Coordinates of C-alpha atoms (C1' of nucleotides) in Angstrom, one line a residue:
Chain C
M1228 CA 0.0 0.0 0.1
A1229 CA 2.9 2.3 0.8
S1230 CA 5.0 1.3 -2.1
S1231 CA 2.4 2.5 -4.4
K1232 CA 2.5 6.0 -3.1
L1233 CA 6.1 6.1 -3.4
M1234 CA 6.0 4.6 -6.8
M1235 CA 3.4 7.0 -7.8
K1236 CA 5.7 9.9 -6.5
M1237 CA 8.7 8.6 -8.6
S1238 CA 6.4 8.1 -11.7
S1239 CA 5.4 10.8 -14.1
S1240 CA 2.6 13.2 -13.0
T1241 CA 0.1 12.8 -15.8
S1242 CA -2.7 12.0 -13.6
R1243 CA -4.7 14.8 -11.9
N1244 CA -4.0 14.0 -8.2
S1245 CA -4.1 16.8 -5.6
D1246 CA -2.6 14.0 -3.1
L1247 CA 0.4 16.2 -2.5
I1248 CA 2.4 13.4 -4.0
R1249 CA 2.6 14.4 -7.6
R1250 CA 3.4 18.0 -6.4
K1251 CA 6.7 16.4 -5.5
S1252 CA 7.2 14.8 -9.0
S1253 CA 6.2 17.8 -10.8
N1254 CA 8.5 19.5 -8.9
S1255 CA 11.3 17.1 -9.4
S1256 CA 10.5 17.1 -13.0
S1257 CA 9.9 20.9 -13.5
S1258 CA 13.4 21.6 -11.6
S1259 CA 15.0 20.0 -14.7
S1260 CA 18.7 20.9 -14.0
S1261 CA 20.1 19.5 -10.9
T1262 CA 20.8 21.4 -7.5
N1263 CA 19.2 24.3 -8.3
H1264 CA 16.0 24.1 -5.9
H1265 CA 14.9 27.6 -5.0
H1266 CA 15.8 30.5 -7.0
H1267 CA 12.5 31.0 -8.5
H1268 CA 11.7 34.7 -8.6
K1269 CA 15.2 35.8 -7.7
H1270 CA 15.9 37.6 -11.1
P1271 CA 15.3 41.0 -9.4
S1272 CA 18.1 42.4 -8.1
I1273 CA 17.6 41.1 -4.6
R1274 CA 14.1 40.6 -4.0
I1275 CA 14.2 40.2 -0.2
N1276 CA 11.1 40.5 1.9
N1277 CA 8.2 41.9 -0.2
N1278 CA 5.6 40.1 1.7
S1279 CA 2.7 42.0 3.7
G1280 CA 1.4 43.6 0.6
V1281 CA 0.4 46.5 2.7
F1282 CA 3.2 48.5 2.0
D1283 CA 3.3 47.8 -1.8
M1284 CA 0.1 49.5 -1.7
T1285 CA 0.9 52.3 0.2
V1286 CA 4.0 53.0 -1.5
D1287 CA 2.8 51.9 -4.8
G1288 CA 1.3 55.3 -5.8
L1289 CA 3.8 57.1 -3.9
L1290 CA 7.2 56.0 -5.3
P1291 CA 6.6 55.2 -8.7
T1292 CA 9.9 56.3 -9.8
V1293 CA 12.1 54.4 -7.3
H1294 CA 11.9 50.9 -8.6
N1295 CA 11.1 51.4 -12.5
N1296 CA 14.7 50.5 -13.3
N1297 CA 14.4 46.9 -12.5
E1298 CA 12.6 44.7 -14.9
Q1299 CA 9.0 45.5 -14.7
Q1300 CA 7.4 43.5 -12.2
A1301 CA 4.0 43.1 -10.7
P1302 CA 3.1 46.6 -9.2
E1303 CA 3.3 45.4 -5.9
S1304 CA 6.3 44.8 -3.6
T1305 CA 7.7 48.2 -4.1
L1306 CA 8.5 49.8 -0.7
L1307 CA 11.2 47.0 0.0
D1308 CA 12.4 47.0 -3.7
A1309 CA 12.7 50.6 -3.0
E1310 CA 14.7 50.0 0.0
I1311 CA 16.8 47.4 -1.4
T1312 CA 17.6 49.7 -4.4
L1313 CA 18.5 52.5 -2.3
L1314 CA 20.7 50.2 -0.4
D1315 CA 22.1 48.8 -3.6
A1316 CA 22.8 52.0 -4.7
A1317 CA 24.6 53.0 -1.5
V1318 CA 26.7 50.3 -1.6
R1319 CA 27.5 50.3 -5.0
T1320 CA 28.9 53.7 -4.8
S1321 CA 30.9 52.8 -1.7
S1322 CA 32.5 49.3 -2.1
N1323 CA 32.2 47.5 -5.4
G1324 CA 30.7 48.2 -8.6
G1325 CA 28.8 44.9 -9.7
Q1326 CA 25.3 44.9 -9.4
K1327 CA 24.8 41.0 -8.8
T1328 CA 27.2 41.0 -5.7
V1329 CA 24.5 40.7 -3.3
D1330 CA 22.7 38.1 -4.9
D1331 CA 26.2 36.2 -5.7
V1332 CA 27.0 36.6 -2.0
W1333 CA 23.7 35.4 -1.0
K1334 CA 24.2 32.5 -3.3
E1335 CA 27.6 31.6 -2.4
I1336 CA 26.6 31.5 1.5
V1337 CA 23.7 29.5 0.4
A1338 CA 25.8 27.1 -1.5
G1339 CA 28.6 26.6 0.8
R1340 CA 26.6 26.8 4.0
S1341 CA 28.0 24.2 6.2
C1342 CA 31.4 25.8 7.2
K1343 CA 30.9 29.2 8.4
Q1344 CA 33.0 32.0 8.3
E1345 CA 33.4 32.1 4.5
V1346 CA 33.8 35.2 2.3
P1347 CA 36.4 36.7 4.8
D1348 CA 35.4 40.4 5.2
E1349 CA 35.0 42.3 1.7
M1350 CA 32.3 40.1 0.9
M1351 CA 30.3 40.3 4.0
T1352 CA 27.3 37.9 4.4
L1353 CA 24.0 39.3 3.5
E1354 CA 22.8 40.1 7.0
D1355 CA 25.7 41.9 7.7
F1356 CA 25.3 43.7 4.3
L1357 CA 21.6 44.7 5.2
A1358 CA 22.7 45.4 8.7
K1359 CA 25.3 47.8 7.7
A1360 CA 23.1 49.6 5.2
G1361 CA 20.6 50.0 7.7
A1362 CA 23.2 51.6 10.2
V1363 CA 24.7 53.6 7.3
E1364 CA 21.2 54.8 6.2
E1365 CA 20.8 56.6 9.4
E1366 CA 23.3 58.9 8.1
D1367 CA 22.3 58.9 4.3
V1368 CA 19.0 60.1 4.5
K1369 CA 20.3 63.5 4.6
I1370 CA 22.0 62.9 1.4
P1371 CA 19.3 61.2 -0.4
P1372 CA 20.4 58.6 -2.9
P1373 CA 19.6 59.4 -6.8
P1374 CA 16.1 58.3 -6.8
L1375 CA 13.9 60.1 -4.2
P1376 CA 11.1 62.3 -5.3
S1377 CA 11.2 63.6 -1.7
E1378 CA 8.3 65.7 -0.8
R1379 CA 6.7 65.5 2.5
L1380 CA 5.4 62.4 1.4
S1381 CA 8.5 60.6 1.3
G1382 CA 8.9 61.1 5.0
G1383 CA 5.2 60.1 5.6
I1384 CA 5.7 57.3 3.8
F1385 CA 9.1 55.9 4.8
S1386 CA 8.3 56.7 8.5
F1387 CA 6.9 53.0 8.7
D1388 CA 10.2 52.1 10.7
N1389 CA 10.8 54.4 13.8
P1390 CA 8.4 54.5 16.8
I1391 CA 6.5 57.7 15.5
H1392 CA 6.5 59.0 19.1
P1393 CA 8.3 57.0 21.9
P1394 CA 5.3 55.0 22.1
N1395 CA 6.6 52.1 23.8
V1396 CA 10.2 51.2 25.1
D1397 CA 10.3 47.9 23.3
G1398 CA 12.0 48.0 20.0
V1399 CA 8.9 47.5 18.2
V1400 CA 10.1 49.2 15.1
G1401 CA 9.1 47.6 11.7
F1402 CA 11.7 48.4 9.5
G1403 CA 15.0 50.1 9.9
I1404 CA 15.3 52.3 7.0
G1405 CA 16.3 54.9 9.5
V1406 CA 14.1 57.9 8.0
D1407 CA 12.5 59.7 10.9
E1408 CA 9.1 61.2 10.5
M1409 CA 9.0 63.6 13.3
G1410 CA 8.0 66.9 11.7
G1411 CA 10.1 69.2 14.0
R1412 CA 13.8 68.9 13.3
G1413 CA 15.0 70.0 16.4
K1414 CA 14.9 67.2 18.8
R1415 CA 15.8 64.5 16.5
R1416 CA 18.9 63.1 18.0
A1417 CA 17.9 63.6 21.4
I1418 CA 15.1 61.1 21.1
L1419 CA 15.5 59.0 18.1
E1420 CA 18.7 58.1 18.9
P1421 CA 18.2 55.5 21.5
L1422 CA 15.3 54.3 19.6
D1423 CA 17.1 53.9 16.4
K1424 CA 19.5 51.6 18.3
A1425 CA 16.9 49.7 19.5
A1426 CA 15.3 49.6 15.8
Q1427 CA 18.8 48.8 14.5
Q1428 CA 19.2 45.9 17.0
R1429 CA 15.7 44.4 15.8
Q1430 CA 16.6 45.0 12.3
R1431 CA 19.7 43.3 13.0
R1432 CA 18.2 40.1 14.6
M1433 CA 15.4 40.2 12.0
I1434 CA 18.1 39.7 9.2
K1435 CA 19.8 37.2 11.2
N1436 CA 16.6 35.4 11.7
R1437 CA 15.7 35.6 7.9
E1438 CA 19.2 34.0 7.2
S1439 CA 18.9 31.3 9.8
A1440 CA 15.2 30.6 8.5
A1441 CA 16.6 30.2 4.8
R1442 CA 19.2 27.7 6.6
S1443 CA 16.8 25.7 8.5
R1444 CA 14.5 25.8 5.3
E1445 CA 17.2 24.4 3.5
R1446 CA 18.3 21.8 6.0
K1447 CA 14.6 20.6 6.4
Q1448 CA 14.3 20.3 2.7
A1449 CA 17.5 18.1 2.4
Y1450 CA 16.1 16.1 5.2
Q1451 CA 13.1 15.5 3.4
A1452 CA 14.9 14.6 0.5
E1453 CA 17.0 12.2 2.1
L1454 CA 14.0 10.8 3.8
E1455 CA 12.3 10.4 0.7
S1456 CA 15.3 8.8 -0.9
L1457 CA 15.8 6.6 2.0
A1458 CA 12.1 5.4 1.8
V1459 CA 12.6 4.5 -1.6
K1460 CA 15.8 2.8 -1.2
L1461 CA 14.3 0.8 1.7
E1462 CA 11.4 0.1 -0.4
E1463 CA 13.3 -1.4 -3.3
E1464 CA 15.8 -3.0 -1.0
N1465 CA 12.9 -4.3 0.6
E1466 CA 11.7 -5.8 -2.4
T1467 CA 14.9 -7.2 -3.4
L1468 CA 14.9 -8.8 0.1
L1469 CA 11.5 -10.0 -0.5
K1470 CA 12.1 -11.5 -3.9
A1471 CA 15.3 -12.9 -2.6
K1472 CA 13.2 -14.7 0.2
A1473 CA 10.9 -15.9 -2.3
E1474 CA 13.4 -17.4 -4.4
Q1475 CA 15.3 -19.0 -1.5
T1476 CA 12.0 -20.3 -0.3
R1477 CA 11.4 -21.4 -3.7
K1478 CA 14.9 -23.2 -3.8
R1479 CA 14.0 -24.6 -0.7
Y1480 CA 10.7 -25.9 -1.7
K1481 CA 12.5 -27.2 -4.8
Q1482 CA 15.1 -28.9 -2.7
L1483 CA 12.4 -30.2 -0.6
L1484 CA 11.1 -31.7 -3.6
D1485 CA 14.4 -32.7 -4.6
L1486 CA 15.5 -34.4 -1.4
P1487 CA 12.8 -36.9 -1.5
S1488 CA 14.2 -37.7 -4.9
R1489 CA 17.4 -38.2 -3.6
S1490 CA 16.1 -40.2 -0.6
E1491 CA 13.9 -41.9 -3.3
A1492 CA 17.1 -43.0 -4.8
C1493 CA 18.4 -44.2 -1.9
Y1494 CA 15.3 -45.9 -1.2
H1495 CA 15.6 -47.4 -4.7
E1496 CA 19.0 -48.4 -3.9
E1497 CA 17.9 -50.2 -0.7
Q1498 CA 14.8 -51.4 -2.4
Q1499 CA 17.2 -53.0 -4.9
L1500 CA 19.6 -54.3 -2.2
T1501 CA 16.7 -55.6 0.1
S1502 CA 15.1 -57.2 -3.3
G1503 CA 18.5 -58.8 -3.9
I1504 CA 18.8 -59.6 -0.2
H1505 CA 15.3 -61.2 -0.2
L1506 CA 16.7 -63.4 -3.3
L1507 CA 19.6 -64.1 -1.3
V1508 CA 17.6 -64.8 1.7
N1509 CA 15.5 -67.3 -0.5
A1510 CA 18.6 -68.7 -1.8
Q1511 CA 19.6 -69.1 1.9
T1512 CA 16.7 -70.9 2.5
I1513 CA 17.6 -73.2 -0.5
V1514 CA 20.9 -73.4 0.8
R1515 CA 19.6 -74.9 4.0
L1516 CA 17.5 -77.0 2.3
S1517 CA 20.3 -78.6 0.1
N1518 CA 22.5 -78.7 3.4
Y1519 CA 19.6 -80.6 4.9
I1520 CA 19.4 -82.7 1.7
L1521 CA 23.2 -83.1 1.9
R1522 CA 23.1 -84.2 5.2
V1523 CA 20.7 -86.8 4.4
S1524 CA 22.2 -88.0 1.5
I1525 CA 25.5 -88.3 3.5
R1526 CA 23.8 -90.1 6.0
V1527 CA 22.0 -92.4 3.3
L1528 CA 25.4 -92.9 1.9
Chain O
M359 CA 24.0 3.2 8.2
A360 CA 20.5 4.9 7.5
S361 CA 19.0 2.9 10.4
S362 CA 21.1 5.0 13.0
K363 CA 19.4 8.4 11.8
L364 CA 15.8 7.2 12.1
M365 CA 16.6 5.4 15.2
M366 CA 18.1 8.7 16.7
K367 CA 15.1 10.5 15.4
M368 CA 13.0 8.0 17.3
S369 CA 15.6 8.1 20.5
S370 CA 15.3 10.8 23.2
S371 CA 16.8 14.3 22.7
T372 CA 19.6 14.5 25.5
S373 CA 22.4 15.0 23.3
R374 CA 23.2 18.4 21.5
N375 CA 22.7 17.9 18.0
S376 CA 22.0 20.4 15.3
D377 CA 21.1 17.9 12.7
L378 CA 17.5 18.6 12.3
I379 CA 17.0 15.2 13.6
R380 CA 16.6 15.9 17.2
R381 CA 14.3 18.5 16.6
K382 CA 11.6 16.1 15.4
S383 CA 12.1 14.1 18.8
S384 CA 12.0 17.3 20.8
N385 CA 9.1 18.5 18.9
S386 CA 7.1 15.0 19.5
S387 CA 7.9 15.0 23.0
S388 CA 7.1 18.6 23.8
S389 CA 3.7 18.1 22.3
S390 CA 2.7 15.9 25.2
S391 CA -1.1 15.6 24.4
S392 CA -2.0 13.7 21.2
T393 CA -3.1 15.2 17.9
N394 CA -2.9 19.0 19.1
H395 CA -0.3 19.9 16.7
H396 CA -0.2 23.4 16.0
H397 CA -1.9 25.9 18.4
H398 CA 0.9 27.5 20.0
H399 CA 0.4 31.0 20.3
K400 CA -3.4 31.3 19.6
H401 CA -4.3 32.2 23.1
P402 CA -5.0 35.8 22.1
S403 CA -8.3 36.6 21.0
I404 CA -7.4 35.8 17.2
R405 CA -3.9 36.4 16.5
I406 CA -4.0 36.2 12.6
N407 CA -1.5 37.9 10.6
N408 CA 0.8 40.0 12.7
N409 CA 3.9 39.5 10.7
S410 CA 5.6 42.5 9.0
G411 CA 6.1 44.6 12.4
V412 CA 5.9 47.7 10.1
F413 CA 2.5 48.2 11.1
D414 CA 2.8 47.2 14.3
M415 CA 5.1 50.1 15.2
T416 CA 3.4 52.6 13.1
V417 CA -0.1 51.8 14.8
D418 CA 1.7 51.2 18.0
G419 CA 1.8 54.7 19.2
L420 CA -1.3 55.9 17.4
L421 CA -4.0 53.3 18.6
P422 CA -2.9 52.7 22.0
T423 CA -6.7 52.5 23.3
V424 CA -7.6 49.7 20.9
H425 CA -5.8 46.7 21.8
N426 CA -5.5 47.5 25.6
N427 CA -8.4 45.1 26.5
N428 CA -6.6 42.0 25.3
E429 CA -3.9 40.4 27.7
Q430 CA -1.2 42.6 27.7
Q431 CA 1.0 41.2 24.9
A432 CA 3.9 42.4 23.4
P433 CA 3.8 46.0 21.8
E434 CA 4.0 44.6 18.5
S435 CA 1.2 43.3 16.4
T436 CA -1.3 45.8 17.3
L437 CA -2.8 47.0 14.1
L438 CA -4.2 43.7 13.2
D439 CA -5.3 43.0 16.5
A440 CA -6.9 46.1 16.5
E441 CA -8.6 45.1 13.4
I442 CA -9.7 41.9 14.9
T443 CA -10.7 43.6 17.8
L444 CA -12.8 45.8 16.0
L445 CA -14.3 43.1 13.9
D446 CA -15.1 41.1 16.9
A447 CA -16.6 43.5 18.5
A448 CA -18.9 44.4 15.4
V449 CA -19.7 40.7 15.2
R450 CA -20.1 40.4 18.8
T451 CA -22.8 43.0 18.6
S452 CA -24.5 41.4 15.9
S453 CA -24.7 37.5 15.9
N454 CA -23.3 35.7 18.9
G455 CA -22.0 36.8 22.5
G456 CA -19.2 34.5 22.9
Q457 CA -15.6 36.0 22.3
K458 CA -13.8 32.9 21.4
T459 CA -16.3 32.0 18.5
V460 CA -13.5 33.0 16.0
D461 CA -11.0 30.8 17.4
D462 CA -13.4 28.2 17.9
V463 CA -14.6 28.3 14.4
W464 CA -11.3 28.2 13.2
K465 CA -10.1 25.3 15.5
E466 CA -13.0 23.4 14.2
I467 CA -12.3 24.2 10.9
V468 CA -8.9 22.7 11.3
A469 CA -9.9 20.0 13.2
G470 CA -12.5 18.5 10.9
R471 CA -10.7 19.8 8.0
S472 CA -11.2 16.7 5.5
C473 CA -14.9 17.0 4.6
K474 CA -15.6 20.3 3.3
Q475 CA -18.8 22.4 3.8
E476 CA -18.9 21.7 7.5
V477 CA -20.6 24.2 9.9
P478 CA -23.4 24.8 7.9
D479 CA -23.9 28.5 7.6
E480 CA -24.3 30.2 10.9
M481 CA -20.9 29.3 11.7
M482 CA -19.3 30.2 8.5
T483 CA -15.4 29.5 8.0
L484 CA -13.2 31.8 9.0
E485 CA -12.4 33.3 5.7
D486 CA -16.0 34.0 5.2
F487 CA -16.3 35.6 8.7
L488 CA -13.3 37.9 7.8
A489 CA -14.6 38.7 4.3
K490 CA -17.9 39.5 5.7
A491 CA -16.4 41.6 8.3
G492 CA -14.5 43.7 5.8
A493 CA -17.4 43.7 3.6
V494 CA -19.4 45.0 6.5
E495 CA -16.8 47.4 7.6
E496 CA -17.4 49.6 4.6
E497 CA -20.6 50.6 6.3
D498 CA -19.6 50.2 9.8
V499 CA -16.9 53.0 9.7
K500 CA -19.5 55.4 9.7
I501 CA -21.0 54.5 13.0
P502 CA -17.8 54.0 14.5
P503 CA -17.4 50.9 17.0
P504 CA -16.6 51.7 20.6
P505 CA -13.0 52.3 20.4
L506 CA -11.7 54.6 17.5
P507 CA -10.0 57.7 18.7
S508 CA -10.8 58.9 15.2
E509 CA -9.1 61.9 14.5
R510 CA -7.5 62.5 11.2
L511 CA -5.0 60.3 12.3
S512 CA -7.1 57.1 12.2
G513 CA -7.7 57.8 8.4
G514 CA -4.0 58.3 8.1
I515 CA -3.2 55.1 9.9
F516 CA -5.9 52.7 8.9
S517 CA -5.5 53.8 5.1
F518 CA -2.9 51.4 4.3
D519 CA -5.3 49.4 2.5
N520 CA -6.7 51.7 -0.2
P521 CA -4.5 53.0 -2.9
I522 CA -4.2 56.4 -1.8
H523 CA -4.9 58.2 -4.9
P524 CA -5.9 55.9 -7.9
P525 CA -2.4 54.8 -8.1
N526 CA -2.5 51.6 -10.4
V527 CA -5.2 49.8 -11.7
D528 CA -4.2 46.6 -10.3
G529 CA -5.7 45.4 -6.8
V530 CA -2.7 46.1 -5.2
V531 CA -4.3 47.2 -2.3
G532 CA -2.9 46.0 1.1
F533 CA -5.5 45.6 3.5
G534 CA -9.4 45.7 3.5
I535 CA -10.2 47.5 6.2
G536 CA -12.3 49.7 4.0
V537 CA -11.7 52.8 6.2
D538 CA -10.6 55.4 3.7
E539 CA -8.0 58.2 4.2
M540 CA -9.1 61.0 2.0
G541 CA -8.8 64.3 3.6
G542 CA -11.8 65.7 1.8
R543 CA -15.3 63.9 2.5
G544 CA -17.1 65.1 -0.7
K545 CA -15.9 62.5 -3.1
R546 CA -15.8 59.6 -1.0
R547 CA -18.1 57.0 -2.6
A548 CA -17.5 58.4 -6.0
I549 CA -13.6 57.2 -6.0
L550 CA -13.5 55.1 -3.3
E551 CA -16.0 52.5 -4.2
P552 CA -14.5 50.5 -6.9
L553 CA -11.3 50.6 -5.1
D554 CA -12.9 49.3 -2.1
K555 CA -14.2 46.7 -4.3
A556 CA -10.8 45.9 -5.5
A557 CA -9.5 46.1 -2.0
Q558 CA -12.3 43.7 -0.8
Q559 CA -11.6 41.2 -3.6
R560 CA -8.1 41.1 -2.6
Q561 CA -8.7 40.8 0.8
R562 CA -11.0 37.9 0.3
R563 CA -8.3 36.3 -2.0
M564 CA -5.8 36.8 0.8
I565 CA -8.1 35.1 3.2
K566 CA -8.9 32.4 1.0
N567 CA -5.4 31.8 0.4
R568 CA -4.3 32.0 3.9
E569 CA -6.8 29.0 4.5
S570 CA -5.5 27.2 1.7
A571 CA -1.9 27.7 2.9
A572 CA -3.2 26.3 6.1
R573 CA -4.4 23.3 4.4
S574 CA -1.5 22.7 2.4
R575 CA 0.7 22.8 5.5
E576 CA -1.4 20.3 7.2
R577 CA -1.2 18.2 4.2
K578 CA 2.5 18.4 3.9
Q579 CA 3.0 17.6 7.5
A580 CA 0.7 14.5 7.2
Y581 CA 2.8 13.5 4.4
Q582 CA 6.0 13.9 6.3
A583 CA 4.6 12.1 9.1
E584 CA 3.4 9.2 6.9
L585 CA 6.9 9.1 5.2
E586 CA 8.5 9.0 8.3
S587 CA 6.4 6.3 9.7
L588 CA 6.8 4.4 6.5
A589 CA 10.8 4.8 6.7
V590 CA 10.5 3.4 10.1
K591 CA 8.1 0.5 9.1
L592 CA 10.3 -0.3 6.1
E593 CA 13.2 -0.4 8.0
E594 CA 12.4 -2.6 10.7
E595 CA 10.6 -4.7 8.0
N596 CA 13.6 -4.6 6.3
E597 CA 15.7 -5.7 9.4
T598 CA 13.1 -8.5 9.9
L599 CA 13.6 -9.6 6.5
L600 CA 17.2 -9.7 6.8
K601 CA 17.3 -11.3 9.8
A602 CA 14.8 -14.3 8.5
K603 CA 17.0 -14.3 5.6
A604 CA 20.1 -14.6 7.8
E605 CA 18.2 -17.5 9.9
Q606 CA 17.5 -19.3 6.8
T607 CA 20.8 -19.2 5.7
R608 CA 21.9 -20.5 8.7
K609 CA 19.5 -23.1 8.7
R610 CA 20.4 -23.8 5.3
Y611 CA 24.0 -24.1 6.1
K612 CA 23.1 -25.9 8.8
Q613 CA 21.2 -28.1 6.6
L614 CA 23.9 -28.4 4.5
L615 CA 25.8 -29.5 7.3
D616 CA 23.2 -32.1 8.3
L617 CA 22.6 -33.4 4.7
P618 CA 25.8 -35.2 4.4
S619 CA 25.1 -36.9 7.7
R620 CA 22.0 -38.2 6.3
S621 CA 23.5 -39.4 3.2
E622 CA 25.8 -40.7 5.5
A623 CA 23.3 -42.7 7.1
C624 CA 22.2 -43.7 4.0
Y625 CA 25.7 -44.8 3.0
H626 CA 25.8 -46.6 6.4
E627 CA 22.7 -48.6 5.6
E628 CA 24.0 -49.5 2.5
Q629 CA 27.0 -50.6 3.8
Q630 CA 25.3 -52.8 6.1
L631 CA 23.4 -53.8 3.4
T632 CA 26.2 -54.6 1.1
S633 CA 27.7 -56.4 4.1
G634 CA 24.7 -58.4 4.6
I635 CA 24.9 -59.1 0.9
H636 CA 28.4 -60.1 1.1
L637 CA 27.7 -62.6 3.7
L638 CA 24.7 -63.8 1.5
V639 CA 26.7 -64.1 -1.2
N640 CA 29.4 -66.2 0.5
A641 CA 26.4 -68.2 1.4
Q642 CA 25.5 -68.2 -2.2
T643 CA 29.0 -69.7 -3.0
I644 CA 28.3 -72.1 -0.2
V645 CA 25.0 -73.0 -1.7
R646 CA 26.7 -73.5 -5.1
L647 CA 29.2 -75.7 -3.5
S648 CA 26.7 -77.8 -1.4
N649 CA 24.8 -78.1 -4.7
Y650 CA 27.7 -79.1 -6.4
I651 CA 28.5 -81.8 -3.8
L652 CA 24.7 -82.5 -3.7
R653 CA 25.0 -83.3 -7.5
V654 CA 28.3 -85.2 -7.2
S655 CA 26.7 -87.2 -4.2
I656 CA 23.7 -88.0 -6.0
R657 CA 25.9 -89.3 -9.2
V658 CA 27.9 -91.2 -7.0
L659 CA 24.4 -92.7 -5.4
Chain A
dG1285 C1' 20.9 36.6 28.3
dA1286 C1' 22.1 36.5 23.9
dA1287 C1' 22.5 33.8 19.7
dC1288 C1' 20.7 30.1 17.1
dT1289 C1' 17.1 26.9 15.7
dT1290 C1' 12.8 26.0 14.2
dG1291 C1' 7.6 25.2 14.0
dA1292 C1' 3.9 28.2 12.7
dC1293 C1' 1.9 31.5 9.8
dG1294 C1' 0.8 34.8 6.4
dT1295 C1' 2.2 36.7 1.8
dC1296 C1' 3.2 36.2 -2.9
dA1297 C1' 4.0 34.1 -7.2
dA1298 C1' 3.5 30.5 -10.2
dG1299 C1' 1.5 26.5 -11.5
dC1300 C1' -2.4 23.7 -12.4
dT1301 C1' -7.5 22.7 -12.7
dT1302 C1' -12.3 23.7 -14.1
Chain H
dA1211 C1' -10.5 33.7 -16.6
dA1212 C1' -11.3 32.6 -11.7
dG1213 C1' -9.6 29.4 -8.1
dC1214 C1' -7.0 26.2 -5.4
dT1215 C1' -2.7 24.5 -4.3
dT1216 C1' 2.1 24.7 -3.0
dG1217 C1' 7.1 26.1 -2.9
dA1218 C1' 9.6 30.0 -1.1
dC1219 C1' 10.3 33.5 2.1
dG1220 C1' 10.1 36.7 6.0
dT1221 C1' 8.3 36.8 10.7
dC1222 C1' 7.1 35.8 15.0
dA1223 C1' 7.6 33.1 19.4
dA1224 C1' 9.3 29.3 21.9
dG1225 C1' 12.8 26.5 22.8
dT1226 C1' 17.5 25.3 23.2
dT1227 C1' 22.6 26.1 23.5
dC1228 C1' 26.5 28.7 25.0

DNA sequence: GAACTTGACGTCAAGCTT
DNA sequence: AAGCTTGACGTCAAGTTC
């Protein structure tokens, strides 16, 4: 019963089956090349977190000029792409000129994940990169990067990250872009500095957790794959064993059928022997008789 | 080699092992009771989507009065709790008085998930509930529910959902609370109506997808569990088979060692017989001799 | 107590189905 | 074309380890 499932999973996916088995097969079939598992929608420059479409919508109409240099993607997921673009621009101007660096680093990290502390320092890991970017941002907002149709709207829009007023002490800041929102420019550093620190910490934690989640997912996926492979292997091994057992049983049965033949041969031999013996025994009686006759004859003589 | 892993998974989790195997065991051990898998942090009234802490922060300082009736939770995840509270209040006033209804319905749905169309109509499924609530909201905003410190801020805050201006035609509205944001009160229905419709549709879709994702997760989990169980079963079956095979081989070997003894016995039997035959043959020669003597005697006579 | 891990969840995007 | 499903991802919360 179970073998059928695994077999189905291994087989092609022609039948319509929402049993979450064919999904696997289709997946394995769709991923034509090997070892490239999960870079589906990574063509955009970085495309990190763009969930929670709330932003997307809010920023959508307000920052149309920010993300139009990427390939035209869905009108959603703009704020974070804007952020990334911003960060990317900020870093591109500072460290290296390649645009795909982040993606490459990330891919590299994902690829050679087991041993840590790769990419010595120049190519920092994605989280460091982002964290540093977030940290740098605090200063960068003054000197706005190339694209920023900054009106009062930009402040109002980007102000998602900082606790608007000192609302709660906990670092419940959503996003660490670092752009403040206060209308008054006077008491910025006085109040926002600790909050920004907390925000940065939170941001760092989030980024770390993001990467960790990616690792965990990968591990889990590997485990799952291994498990399936193991199941398949065990299954066929089981089948082989079962077949061997059947073969052995058959052989044994045959031998059991053959052993009587052997013992039958033995029996026949014995039979022949005993029959011969019977003959000889008869002959013996004859001998006795002739002895008797002989004795009688001699006595007569 | 593979059996060790599974065995490890089955064994206890005392050793420090980040091999994602013990996770399973710890999980199975931590979930002490049976069949209650995934209701960890569901004690808050509903606690649906509270990711993307961005909101949390934004709303945090602006709607402090909304969510203070719940148990004091982390200052994060407030906007959606506010929404839920609002919805809950709206529903509580309308349909039934229990506060846990949503959670119960959700749990019920999650529990008896396989056959669809349960909970006939009174207890609608969570998505219907939310969708209806979102739909109702459009009318409810006028008559504000108990908690709503509505200034211009509320509009500014809750306006996350509607495309502020008609920015893009696509329904990229984040959240379908339905509260508009426009400063001017005049052209509300004229412009916001279709947008709200799109928002509602998007919201509905999101809710549907939410539930579908839950289903899919559950399925996947079940599949994974089944796979592991199958692997374990196959493994022990394999072990049994292997043991049986070894036993059979041993027996066969023993039989191979025993079969010569049998043929030896046969050989002994034959030996005895042949020895007896030799005796008899000797007797036969004696018979011949006596026959000869007899014949001679008779001739002499 | 900080850092890491991971289960759970919501969201998105892509695929598949009707 | 609408709907469902699911892989991937980010986030959170709880647990674990140092």
